[in-house]
PDB file of N, CA and C in Angstrom:
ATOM      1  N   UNK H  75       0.848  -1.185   0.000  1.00 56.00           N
ATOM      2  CA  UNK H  75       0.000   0.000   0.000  1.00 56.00           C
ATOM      3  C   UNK H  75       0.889   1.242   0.000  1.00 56.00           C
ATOM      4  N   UNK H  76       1.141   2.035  -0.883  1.00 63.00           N
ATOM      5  CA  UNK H  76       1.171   3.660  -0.934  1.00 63.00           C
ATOM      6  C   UNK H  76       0.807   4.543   0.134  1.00 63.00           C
ATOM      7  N   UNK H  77       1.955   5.239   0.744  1.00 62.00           N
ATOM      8  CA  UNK H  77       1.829   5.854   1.544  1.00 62.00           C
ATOM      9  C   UNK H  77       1.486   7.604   1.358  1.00 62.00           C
ATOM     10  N   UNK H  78       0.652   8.055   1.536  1.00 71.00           N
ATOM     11  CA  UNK H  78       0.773   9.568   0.971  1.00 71.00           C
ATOM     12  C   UNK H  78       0.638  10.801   2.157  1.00 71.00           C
ATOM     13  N   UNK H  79       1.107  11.716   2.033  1.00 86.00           N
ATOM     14  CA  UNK H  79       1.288  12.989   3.162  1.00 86.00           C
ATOM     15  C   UNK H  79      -0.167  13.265   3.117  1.00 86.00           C
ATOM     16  N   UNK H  80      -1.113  13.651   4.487  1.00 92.00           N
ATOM     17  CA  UNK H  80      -1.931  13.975   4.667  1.00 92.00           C
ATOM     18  C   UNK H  80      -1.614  15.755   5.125  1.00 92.00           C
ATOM     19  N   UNK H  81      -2.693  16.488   4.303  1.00 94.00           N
ATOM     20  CA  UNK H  81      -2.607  18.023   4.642  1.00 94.00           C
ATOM     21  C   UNK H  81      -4.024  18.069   5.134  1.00 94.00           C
ATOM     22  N   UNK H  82      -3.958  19.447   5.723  1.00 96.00           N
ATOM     23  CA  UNK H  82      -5.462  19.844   5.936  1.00 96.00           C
ATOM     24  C   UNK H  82      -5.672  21.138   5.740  1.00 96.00           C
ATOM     25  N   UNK H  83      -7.181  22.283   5.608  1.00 96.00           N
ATOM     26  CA  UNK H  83      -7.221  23.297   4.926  1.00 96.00           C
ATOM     27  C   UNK H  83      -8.903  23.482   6.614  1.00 96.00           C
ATOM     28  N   UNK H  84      -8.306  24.945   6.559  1.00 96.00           N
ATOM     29  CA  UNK H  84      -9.769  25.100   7.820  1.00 96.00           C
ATOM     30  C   UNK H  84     -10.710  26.343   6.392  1.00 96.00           C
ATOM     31  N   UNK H  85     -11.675  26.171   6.706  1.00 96.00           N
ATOM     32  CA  UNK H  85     -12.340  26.732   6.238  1.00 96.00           C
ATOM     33  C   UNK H  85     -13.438  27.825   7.086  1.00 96.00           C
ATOM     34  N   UNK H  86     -13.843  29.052   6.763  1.00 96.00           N
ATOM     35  CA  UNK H  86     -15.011  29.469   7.716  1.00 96.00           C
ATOM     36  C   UNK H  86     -16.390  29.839   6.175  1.00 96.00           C
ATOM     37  N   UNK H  87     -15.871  29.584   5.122  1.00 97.00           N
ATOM     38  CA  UNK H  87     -16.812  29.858   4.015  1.00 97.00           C
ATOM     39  C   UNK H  87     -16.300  28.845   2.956  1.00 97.00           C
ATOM     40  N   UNK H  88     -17.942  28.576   2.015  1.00 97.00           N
ATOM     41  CA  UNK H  88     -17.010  27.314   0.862  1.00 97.00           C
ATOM     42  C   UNK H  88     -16.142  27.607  -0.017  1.00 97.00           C
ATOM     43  N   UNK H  89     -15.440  27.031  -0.460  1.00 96.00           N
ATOM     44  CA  UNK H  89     -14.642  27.441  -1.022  1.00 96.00           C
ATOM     45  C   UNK H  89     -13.501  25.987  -1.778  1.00 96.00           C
ATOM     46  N   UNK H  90     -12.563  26.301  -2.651  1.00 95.00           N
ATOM     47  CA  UNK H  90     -11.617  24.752  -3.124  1.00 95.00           C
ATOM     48  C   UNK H  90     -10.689  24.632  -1.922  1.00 95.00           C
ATOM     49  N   UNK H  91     -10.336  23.244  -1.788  1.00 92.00           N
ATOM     50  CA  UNK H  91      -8.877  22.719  -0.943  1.00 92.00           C
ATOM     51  C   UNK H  91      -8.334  22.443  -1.902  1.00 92.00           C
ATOM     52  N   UNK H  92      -7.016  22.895  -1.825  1.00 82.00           N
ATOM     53  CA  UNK H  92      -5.567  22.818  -2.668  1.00 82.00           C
ATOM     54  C   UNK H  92      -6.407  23.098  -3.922  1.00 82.00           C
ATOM     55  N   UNK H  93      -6.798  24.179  -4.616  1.00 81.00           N
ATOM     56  CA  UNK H  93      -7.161  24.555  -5.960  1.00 81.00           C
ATOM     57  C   UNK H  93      -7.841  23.709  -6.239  1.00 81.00           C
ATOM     58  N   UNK H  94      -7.273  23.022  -7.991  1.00 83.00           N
ATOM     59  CA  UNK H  94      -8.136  22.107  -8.180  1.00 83.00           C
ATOM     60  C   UNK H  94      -7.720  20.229  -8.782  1.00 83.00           C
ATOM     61  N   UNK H  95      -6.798  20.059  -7.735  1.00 89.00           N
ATOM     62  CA  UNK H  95      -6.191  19.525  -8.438  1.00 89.00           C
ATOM     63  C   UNK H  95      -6.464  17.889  -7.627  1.00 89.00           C
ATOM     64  N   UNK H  96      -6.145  16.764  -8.328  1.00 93.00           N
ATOM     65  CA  UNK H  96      -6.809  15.620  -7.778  1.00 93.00           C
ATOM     66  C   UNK H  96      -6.329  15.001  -6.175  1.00 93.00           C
ATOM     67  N   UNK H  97      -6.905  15.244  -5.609  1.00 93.00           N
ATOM     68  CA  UNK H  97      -6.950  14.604  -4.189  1.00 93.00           C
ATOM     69  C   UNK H  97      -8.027  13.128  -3.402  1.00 93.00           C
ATOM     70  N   UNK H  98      -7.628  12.912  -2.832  1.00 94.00           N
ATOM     71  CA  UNK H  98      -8.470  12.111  -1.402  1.00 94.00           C
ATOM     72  C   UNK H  98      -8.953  12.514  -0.437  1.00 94.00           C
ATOM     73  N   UNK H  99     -10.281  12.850  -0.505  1.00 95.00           N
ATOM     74  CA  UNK H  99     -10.856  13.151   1.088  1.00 95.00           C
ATOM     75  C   UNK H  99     -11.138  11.671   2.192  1.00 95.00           C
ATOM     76  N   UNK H 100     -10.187  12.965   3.424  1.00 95.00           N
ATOM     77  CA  UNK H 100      -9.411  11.674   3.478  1.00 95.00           C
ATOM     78  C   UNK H 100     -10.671  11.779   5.351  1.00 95.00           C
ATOM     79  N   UNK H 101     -10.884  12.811   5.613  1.00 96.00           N
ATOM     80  CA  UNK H 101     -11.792  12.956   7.166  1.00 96.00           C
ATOM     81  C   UNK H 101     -11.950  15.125   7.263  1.00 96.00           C
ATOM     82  N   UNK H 102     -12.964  15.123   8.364  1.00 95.00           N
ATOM     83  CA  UNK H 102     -13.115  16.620   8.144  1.00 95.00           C
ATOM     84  C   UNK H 102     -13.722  16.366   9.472  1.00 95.00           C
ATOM     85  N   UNK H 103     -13.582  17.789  10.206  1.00 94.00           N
ATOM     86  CA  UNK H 103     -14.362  18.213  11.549  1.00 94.00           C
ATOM     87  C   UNK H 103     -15.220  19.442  11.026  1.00 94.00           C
ATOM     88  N   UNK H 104     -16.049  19.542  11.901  1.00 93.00           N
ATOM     89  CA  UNK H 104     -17.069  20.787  11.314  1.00 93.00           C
ATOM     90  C   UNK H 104     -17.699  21.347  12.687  1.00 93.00           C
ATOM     91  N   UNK H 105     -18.206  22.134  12.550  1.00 91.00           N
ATOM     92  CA  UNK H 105     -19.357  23.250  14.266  1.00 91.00           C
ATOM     93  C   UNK H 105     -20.257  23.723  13.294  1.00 91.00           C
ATOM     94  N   UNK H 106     -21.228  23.528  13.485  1.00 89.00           N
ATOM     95  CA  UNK H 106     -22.424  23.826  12.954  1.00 89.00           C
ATOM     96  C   UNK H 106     -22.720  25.122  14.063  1.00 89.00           C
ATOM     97  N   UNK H 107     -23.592  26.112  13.576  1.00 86.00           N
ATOM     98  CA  UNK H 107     -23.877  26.920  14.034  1.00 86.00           C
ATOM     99  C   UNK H 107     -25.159  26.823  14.199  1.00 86.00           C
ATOM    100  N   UNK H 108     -26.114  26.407  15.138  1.00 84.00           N
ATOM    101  CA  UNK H 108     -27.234  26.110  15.769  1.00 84.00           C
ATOM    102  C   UNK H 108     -28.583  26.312  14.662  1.00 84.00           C
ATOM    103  N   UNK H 109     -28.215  26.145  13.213  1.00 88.00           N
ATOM    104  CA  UNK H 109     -29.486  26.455  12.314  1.00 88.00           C
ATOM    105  C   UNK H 109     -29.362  24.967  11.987  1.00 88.00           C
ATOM    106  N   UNK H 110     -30.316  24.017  11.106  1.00 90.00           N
ATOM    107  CA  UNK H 110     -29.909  22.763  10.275  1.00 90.00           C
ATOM    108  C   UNK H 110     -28.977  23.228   8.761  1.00 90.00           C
ATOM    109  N   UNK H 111     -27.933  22.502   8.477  1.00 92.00           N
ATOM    110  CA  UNK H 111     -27.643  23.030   7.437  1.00 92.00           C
ATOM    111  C   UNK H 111     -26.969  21.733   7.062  1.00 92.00           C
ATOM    112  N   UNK H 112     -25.819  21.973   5.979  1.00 95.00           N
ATOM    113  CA  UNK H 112     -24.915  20.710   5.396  1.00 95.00           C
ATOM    114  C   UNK H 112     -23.819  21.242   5.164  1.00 95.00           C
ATOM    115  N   UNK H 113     -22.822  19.660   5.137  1.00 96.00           N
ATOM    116  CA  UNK H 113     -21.377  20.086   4.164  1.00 96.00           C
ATOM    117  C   UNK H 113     -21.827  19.357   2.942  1.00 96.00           C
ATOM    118  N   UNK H 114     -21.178  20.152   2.024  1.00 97.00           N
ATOM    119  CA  UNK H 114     -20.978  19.030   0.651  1.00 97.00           C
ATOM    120  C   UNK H 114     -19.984  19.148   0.339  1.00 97.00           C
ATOM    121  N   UNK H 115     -19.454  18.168  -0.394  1.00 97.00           N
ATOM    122  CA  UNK H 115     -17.853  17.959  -0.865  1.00 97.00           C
ATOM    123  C   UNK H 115     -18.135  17.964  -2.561  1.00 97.00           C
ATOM    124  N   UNK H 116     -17.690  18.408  -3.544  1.00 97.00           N
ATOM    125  CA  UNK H 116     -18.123  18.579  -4.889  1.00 97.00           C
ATOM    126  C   UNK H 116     -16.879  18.171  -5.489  1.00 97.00           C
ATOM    127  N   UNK H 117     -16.937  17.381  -6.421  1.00 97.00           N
ATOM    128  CA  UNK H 117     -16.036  17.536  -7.112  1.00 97.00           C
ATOM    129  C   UNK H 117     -15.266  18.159  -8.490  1.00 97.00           C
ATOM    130  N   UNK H 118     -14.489  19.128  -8.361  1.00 94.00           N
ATOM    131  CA  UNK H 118     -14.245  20.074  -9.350  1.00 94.00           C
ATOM    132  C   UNK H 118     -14.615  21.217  -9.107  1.00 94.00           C
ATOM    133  N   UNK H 119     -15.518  21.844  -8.387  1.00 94.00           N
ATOM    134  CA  UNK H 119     -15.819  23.103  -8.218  1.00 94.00           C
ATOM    135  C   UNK H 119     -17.427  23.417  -7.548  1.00 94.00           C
ATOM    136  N   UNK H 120     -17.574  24.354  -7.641  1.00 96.00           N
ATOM    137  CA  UNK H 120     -18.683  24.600  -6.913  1.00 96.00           C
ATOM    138  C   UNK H 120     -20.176  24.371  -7.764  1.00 96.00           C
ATOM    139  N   UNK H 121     -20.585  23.524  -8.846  1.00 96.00           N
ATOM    140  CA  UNK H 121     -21.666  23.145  -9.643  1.00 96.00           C
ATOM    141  C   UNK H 121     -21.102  21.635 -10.096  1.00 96.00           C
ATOM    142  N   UNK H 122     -19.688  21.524  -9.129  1.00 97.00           N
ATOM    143  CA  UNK H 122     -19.476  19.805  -9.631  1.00 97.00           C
ATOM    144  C   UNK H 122     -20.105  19.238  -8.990  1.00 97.00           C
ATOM    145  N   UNK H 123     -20.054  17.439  -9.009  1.00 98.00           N
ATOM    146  CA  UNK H 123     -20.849  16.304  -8.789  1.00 98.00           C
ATOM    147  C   UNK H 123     -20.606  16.305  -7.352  1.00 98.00           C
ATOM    148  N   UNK H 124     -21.782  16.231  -6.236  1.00 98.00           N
ATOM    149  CA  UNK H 124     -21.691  16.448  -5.230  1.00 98.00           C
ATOM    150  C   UNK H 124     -21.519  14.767  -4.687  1.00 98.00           C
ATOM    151  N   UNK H 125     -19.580  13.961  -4.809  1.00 97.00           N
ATOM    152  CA  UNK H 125     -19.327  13.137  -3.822  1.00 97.00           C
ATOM    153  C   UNK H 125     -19.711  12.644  -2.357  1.00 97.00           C
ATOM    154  N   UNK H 126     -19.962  13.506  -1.286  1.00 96.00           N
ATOM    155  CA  UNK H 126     -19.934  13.192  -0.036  1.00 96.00           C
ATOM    156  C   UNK H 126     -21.054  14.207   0.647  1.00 96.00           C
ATOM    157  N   UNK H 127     -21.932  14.327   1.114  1.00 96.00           N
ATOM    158  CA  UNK H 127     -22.871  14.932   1.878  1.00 96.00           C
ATOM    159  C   UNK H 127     -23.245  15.058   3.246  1.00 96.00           C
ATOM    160  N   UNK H 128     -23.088  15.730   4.048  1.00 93.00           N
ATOM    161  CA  UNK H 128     -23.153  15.496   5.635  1.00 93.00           C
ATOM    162  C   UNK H 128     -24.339  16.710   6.236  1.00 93.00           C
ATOM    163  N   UNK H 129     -25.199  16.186   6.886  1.00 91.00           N
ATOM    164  CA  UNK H 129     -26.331  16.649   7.491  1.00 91.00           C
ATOM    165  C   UNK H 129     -25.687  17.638   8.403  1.00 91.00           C
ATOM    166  N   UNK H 130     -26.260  18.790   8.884  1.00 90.00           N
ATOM    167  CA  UNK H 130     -25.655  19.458  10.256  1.00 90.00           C
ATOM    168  C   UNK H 130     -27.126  19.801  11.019  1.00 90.00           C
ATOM    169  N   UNK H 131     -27.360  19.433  12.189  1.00 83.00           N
ATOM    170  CA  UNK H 131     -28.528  19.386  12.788  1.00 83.00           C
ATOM    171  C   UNK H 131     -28.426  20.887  14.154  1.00 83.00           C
ATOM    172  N   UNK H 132     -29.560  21.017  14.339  1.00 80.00           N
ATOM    173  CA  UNK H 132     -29.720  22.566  14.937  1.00 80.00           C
ATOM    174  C   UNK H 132     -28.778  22.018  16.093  1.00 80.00           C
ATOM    175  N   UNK H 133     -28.729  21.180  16.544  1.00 73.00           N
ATOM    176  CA  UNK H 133     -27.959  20.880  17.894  1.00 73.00           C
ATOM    177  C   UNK H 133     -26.438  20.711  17.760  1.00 73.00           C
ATOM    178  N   UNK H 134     -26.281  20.676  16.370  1.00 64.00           N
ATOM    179  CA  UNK H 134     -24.803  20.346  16.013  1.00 64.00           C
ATOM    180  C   UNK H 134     -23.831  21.729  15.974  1.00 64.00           C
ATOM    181  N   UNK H 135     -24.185  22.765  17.392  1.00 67.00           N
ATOM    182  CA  UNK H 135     -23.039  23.412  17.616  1.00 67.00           C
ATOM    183  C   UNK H 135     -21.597  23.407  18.252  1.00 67.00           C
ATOM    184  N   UNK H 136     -21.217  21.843  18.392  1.00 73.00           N
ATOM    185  CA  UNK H 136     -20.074  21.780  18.967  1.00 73.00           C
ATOM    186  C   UNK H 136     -19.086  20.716  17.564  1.00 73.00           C
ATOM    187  N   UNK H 137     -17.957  20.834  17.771  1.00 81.00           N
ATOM    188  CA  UNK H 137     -17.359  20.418  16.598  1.00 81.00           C
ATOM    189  C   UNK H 137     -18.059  18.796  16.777  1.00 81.00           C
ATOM    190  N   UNK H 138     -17.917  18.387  15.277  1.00 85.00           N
ATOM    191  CA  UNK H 138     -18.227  16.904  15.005  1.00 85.00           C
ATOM    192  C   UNK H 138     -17.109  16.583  14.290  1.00 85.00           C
ATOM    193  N   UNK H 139     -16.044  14.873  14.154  1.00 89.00           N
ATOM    194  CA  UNK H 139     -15.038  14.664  13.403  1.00 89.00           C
ATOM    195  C   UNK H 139     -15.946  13.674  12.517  1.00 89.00           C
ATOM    196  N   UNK H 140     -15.650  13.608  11.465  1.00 91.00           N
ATOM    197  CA  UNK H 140     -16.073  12.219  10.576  1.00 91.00           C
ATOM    198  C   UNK H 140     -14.232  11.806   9.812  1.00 91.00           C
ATOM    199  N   UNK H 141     -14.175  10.230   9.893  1.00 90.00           N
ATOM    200  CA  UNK H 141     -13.062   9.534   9.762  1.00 90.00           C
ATOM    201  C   UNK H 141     -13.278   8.711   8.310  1.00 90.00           C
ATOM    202  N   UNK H 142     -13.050   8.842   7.569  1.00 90.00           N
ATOM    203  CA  UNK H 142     -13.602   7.844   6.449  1.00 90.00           C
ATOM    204  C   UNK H 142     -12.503   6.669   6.168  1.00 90.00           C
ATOM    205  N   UNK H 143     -13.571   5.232   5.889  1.00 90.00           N
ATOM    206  CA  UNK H 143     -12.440   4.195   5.782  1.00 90.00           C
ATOM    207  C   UNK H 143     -11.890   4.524   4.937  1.00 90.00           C
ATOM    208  N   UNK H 144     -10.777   3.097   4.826  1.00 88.00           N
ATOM    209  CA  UNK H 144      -9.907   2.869   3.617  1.00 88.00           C
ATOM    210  C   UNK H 144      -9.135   4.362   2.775  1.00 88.00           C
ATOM    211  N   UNK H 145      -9.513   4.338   1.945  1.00 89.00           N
ATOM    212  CA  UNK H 145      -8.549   5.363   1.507  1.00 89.00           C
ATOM    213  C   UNK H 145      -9.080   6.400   1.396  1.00 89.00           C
ATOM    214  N   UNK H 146     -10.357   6.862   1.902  1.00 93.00           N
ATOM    215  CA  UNK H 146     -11.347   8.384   1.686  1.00 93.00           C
ATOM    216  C   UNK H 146     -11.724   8.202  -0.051  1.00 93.00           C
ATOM    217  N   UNK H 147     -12.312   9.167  -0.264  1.00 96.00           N
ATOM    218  CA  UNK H 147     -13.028   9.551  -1.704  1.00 96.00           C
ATOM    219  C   UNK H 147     -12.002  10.224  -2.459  1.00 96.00           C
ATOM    220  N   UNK H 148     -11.897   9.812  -3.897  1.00 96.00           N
ATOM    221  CA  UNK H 148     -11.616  10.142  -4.530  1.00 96.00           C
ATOM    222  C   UNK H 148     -11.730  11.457  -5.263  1.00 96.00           C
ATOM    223  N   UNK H 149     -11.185  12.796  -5.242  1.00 96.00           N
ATOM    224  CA  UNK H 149     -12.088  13.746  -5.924  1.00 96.00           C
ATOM    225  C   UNK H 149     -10.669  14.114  -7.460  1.00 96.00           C
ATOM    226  N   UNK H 150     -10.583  13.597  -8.783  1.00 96.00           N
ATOM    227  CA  UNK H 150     -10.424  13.481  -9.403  1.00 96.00           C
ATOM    228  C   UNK H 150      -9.938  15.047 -10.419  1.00 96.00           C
ATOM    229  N   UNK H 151     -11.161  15.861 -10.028  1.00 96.00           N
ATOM    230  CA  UNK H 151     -10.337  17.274 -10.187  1.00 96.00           C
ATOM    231  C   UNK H 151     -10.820  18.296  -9.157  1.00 96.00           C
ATOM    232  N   UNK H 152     -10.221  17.221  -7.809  1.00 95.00           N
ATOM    233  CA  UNK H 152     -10.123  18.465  -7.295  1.00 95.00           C
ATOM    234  C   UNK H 152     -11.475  18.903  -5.801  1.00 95.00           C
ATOM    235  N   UNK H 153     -11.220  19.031  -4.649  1.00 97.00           N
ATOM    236  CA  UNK H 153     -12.115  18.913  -3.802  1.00 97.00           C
ATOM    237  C   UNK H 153     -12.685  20.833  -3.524  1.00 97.00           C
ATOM    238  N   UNK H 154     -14.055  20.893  -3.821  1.00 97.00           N
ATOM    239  CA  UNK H 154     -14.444  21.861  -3.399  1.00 97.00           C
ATOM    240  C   UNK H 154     -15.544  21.578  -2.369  1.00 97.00           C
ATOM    241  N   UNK H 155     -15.930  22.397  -1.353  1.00 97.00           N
ATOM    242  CA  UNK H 155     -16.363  22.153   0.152  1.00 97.00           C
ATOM    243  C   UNK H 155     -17.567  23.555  -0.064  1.00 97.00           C
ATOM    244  N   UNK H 156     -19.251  22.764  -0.213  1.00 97.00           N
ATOM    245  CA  UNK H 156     -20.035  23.689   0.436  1.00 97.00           C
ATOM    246  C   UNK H 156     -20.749  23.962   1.720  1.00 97.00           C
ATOM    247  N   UNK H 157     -20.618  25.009   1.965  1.00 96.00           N
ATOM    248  CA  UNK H 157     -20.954  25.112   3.519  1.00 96.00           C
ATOM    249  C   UNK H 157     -22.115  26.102   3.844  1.00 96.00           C
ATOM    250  N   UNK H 158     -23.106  25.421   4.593  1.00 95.00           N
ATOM    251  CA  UNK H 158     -24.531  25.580   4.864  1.00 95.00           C
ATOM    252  C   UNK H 158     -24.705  25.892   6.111  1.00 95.00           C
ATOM    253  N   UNK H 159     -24.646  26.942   6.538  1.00 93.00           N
ATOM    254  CA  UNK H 159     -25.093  27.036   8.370  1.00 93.00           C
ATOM    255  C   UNK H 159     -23.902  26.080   9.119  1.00 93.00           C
ATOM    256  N   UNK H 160     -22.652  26.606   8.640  1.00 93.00           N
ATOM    257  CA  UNK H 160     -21.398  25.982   9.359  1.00 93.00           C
ATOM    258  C   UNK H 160     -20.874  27.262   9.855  1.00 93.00           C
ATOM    259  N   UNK H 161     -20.458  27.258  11.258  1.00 91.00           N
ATOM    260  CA  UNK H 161     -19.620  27.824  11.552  1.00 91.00           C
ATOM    261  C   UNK H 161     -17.918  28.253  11.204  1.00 91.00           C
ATOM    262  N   UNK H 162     -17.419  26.604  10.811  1.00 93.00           N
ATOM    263  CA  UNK H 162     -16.087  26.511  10.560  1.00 93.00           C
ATOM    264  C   UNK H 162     -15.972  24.924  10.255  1.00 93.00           C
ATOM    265  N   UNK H 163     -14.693  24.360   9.243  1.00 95.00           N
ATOM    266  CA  UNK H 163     -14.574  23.386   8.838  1.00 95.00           C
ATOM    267  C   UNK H 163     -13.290  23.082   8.227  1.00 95.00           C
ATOM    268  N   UNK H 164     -12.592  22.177   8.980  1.00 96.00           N
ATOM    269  CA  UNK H 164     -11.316  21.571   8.628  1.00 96.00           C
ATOM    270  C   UNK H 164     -11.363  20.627   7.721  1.00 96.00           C
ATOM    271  N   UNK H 165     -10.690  20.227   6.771  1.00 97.00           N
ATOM    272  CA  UNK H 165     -10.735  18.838   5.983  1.00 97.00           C
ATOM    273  C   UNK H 165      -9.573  18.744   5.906  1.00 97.00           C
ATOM    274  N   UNK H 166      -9.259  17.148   6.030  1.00 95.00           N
ATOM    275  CA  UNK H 166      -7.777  16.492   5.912  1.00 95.00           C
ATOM    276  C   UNK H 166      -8.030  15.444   4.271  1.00 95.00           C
ATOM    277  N   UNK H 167      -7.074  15.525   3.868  1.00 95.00           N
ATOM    278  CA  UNK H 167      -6.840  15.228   2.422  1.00 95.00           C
ATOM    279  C   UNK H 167      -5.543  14.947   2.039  1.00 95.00           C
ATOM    280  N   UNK H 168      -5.538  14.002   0.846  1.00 90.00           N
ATOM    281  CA  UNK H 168      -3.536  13.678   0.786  1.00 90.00           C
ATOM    282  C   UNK H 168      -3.764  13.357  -1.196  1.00 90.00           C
TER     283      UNK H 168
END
């Protein structure tokens, strides 16, 4: 198995991690700010194919981590992150 450097990018608005270039989402923490909202993970940009989706519930104002198996998702060109009634949001990626 291939070993690869894991980085991470904090976010407080959506926006691309590392431009646009092909990565692994690899886990992300998030704080929801007491409305319901979501993350989405897109791939390629902000009208790309929405990979990974995560609920944020009115109660979800304290950070939450999500760990993904095996090798995380593939985002092919490139991981862009939308953010819905988030306070703030880290993603780790390699």
């Amino acid at each position: 198995m291939q070993q690869t450097d894991v980085k991470s990018q904090h976010l407080t608005a959506s926006g691309n991690i590392a431009g646009l270039a092909r990565n692994r989402f690899k886990s992300l923490s998030y704080r929801g700010n007491g409305t319901d909202g979501y993350v989405k993970l897109r791939n390629g940009g902000s009208t790309g194919e929405v990979l990974c989706e995560l609920d944020v519930g009115t109660s979800d104002s304290f950070t939450i981590y999500v760990l993904l198996p095996g090798e995380g998702i593939l985002f092919p060109s490139g991981i862009y992150v939308e953010l819905s009634n988030v306070s703030a949001c880290t993603v780790f990626y390699g």
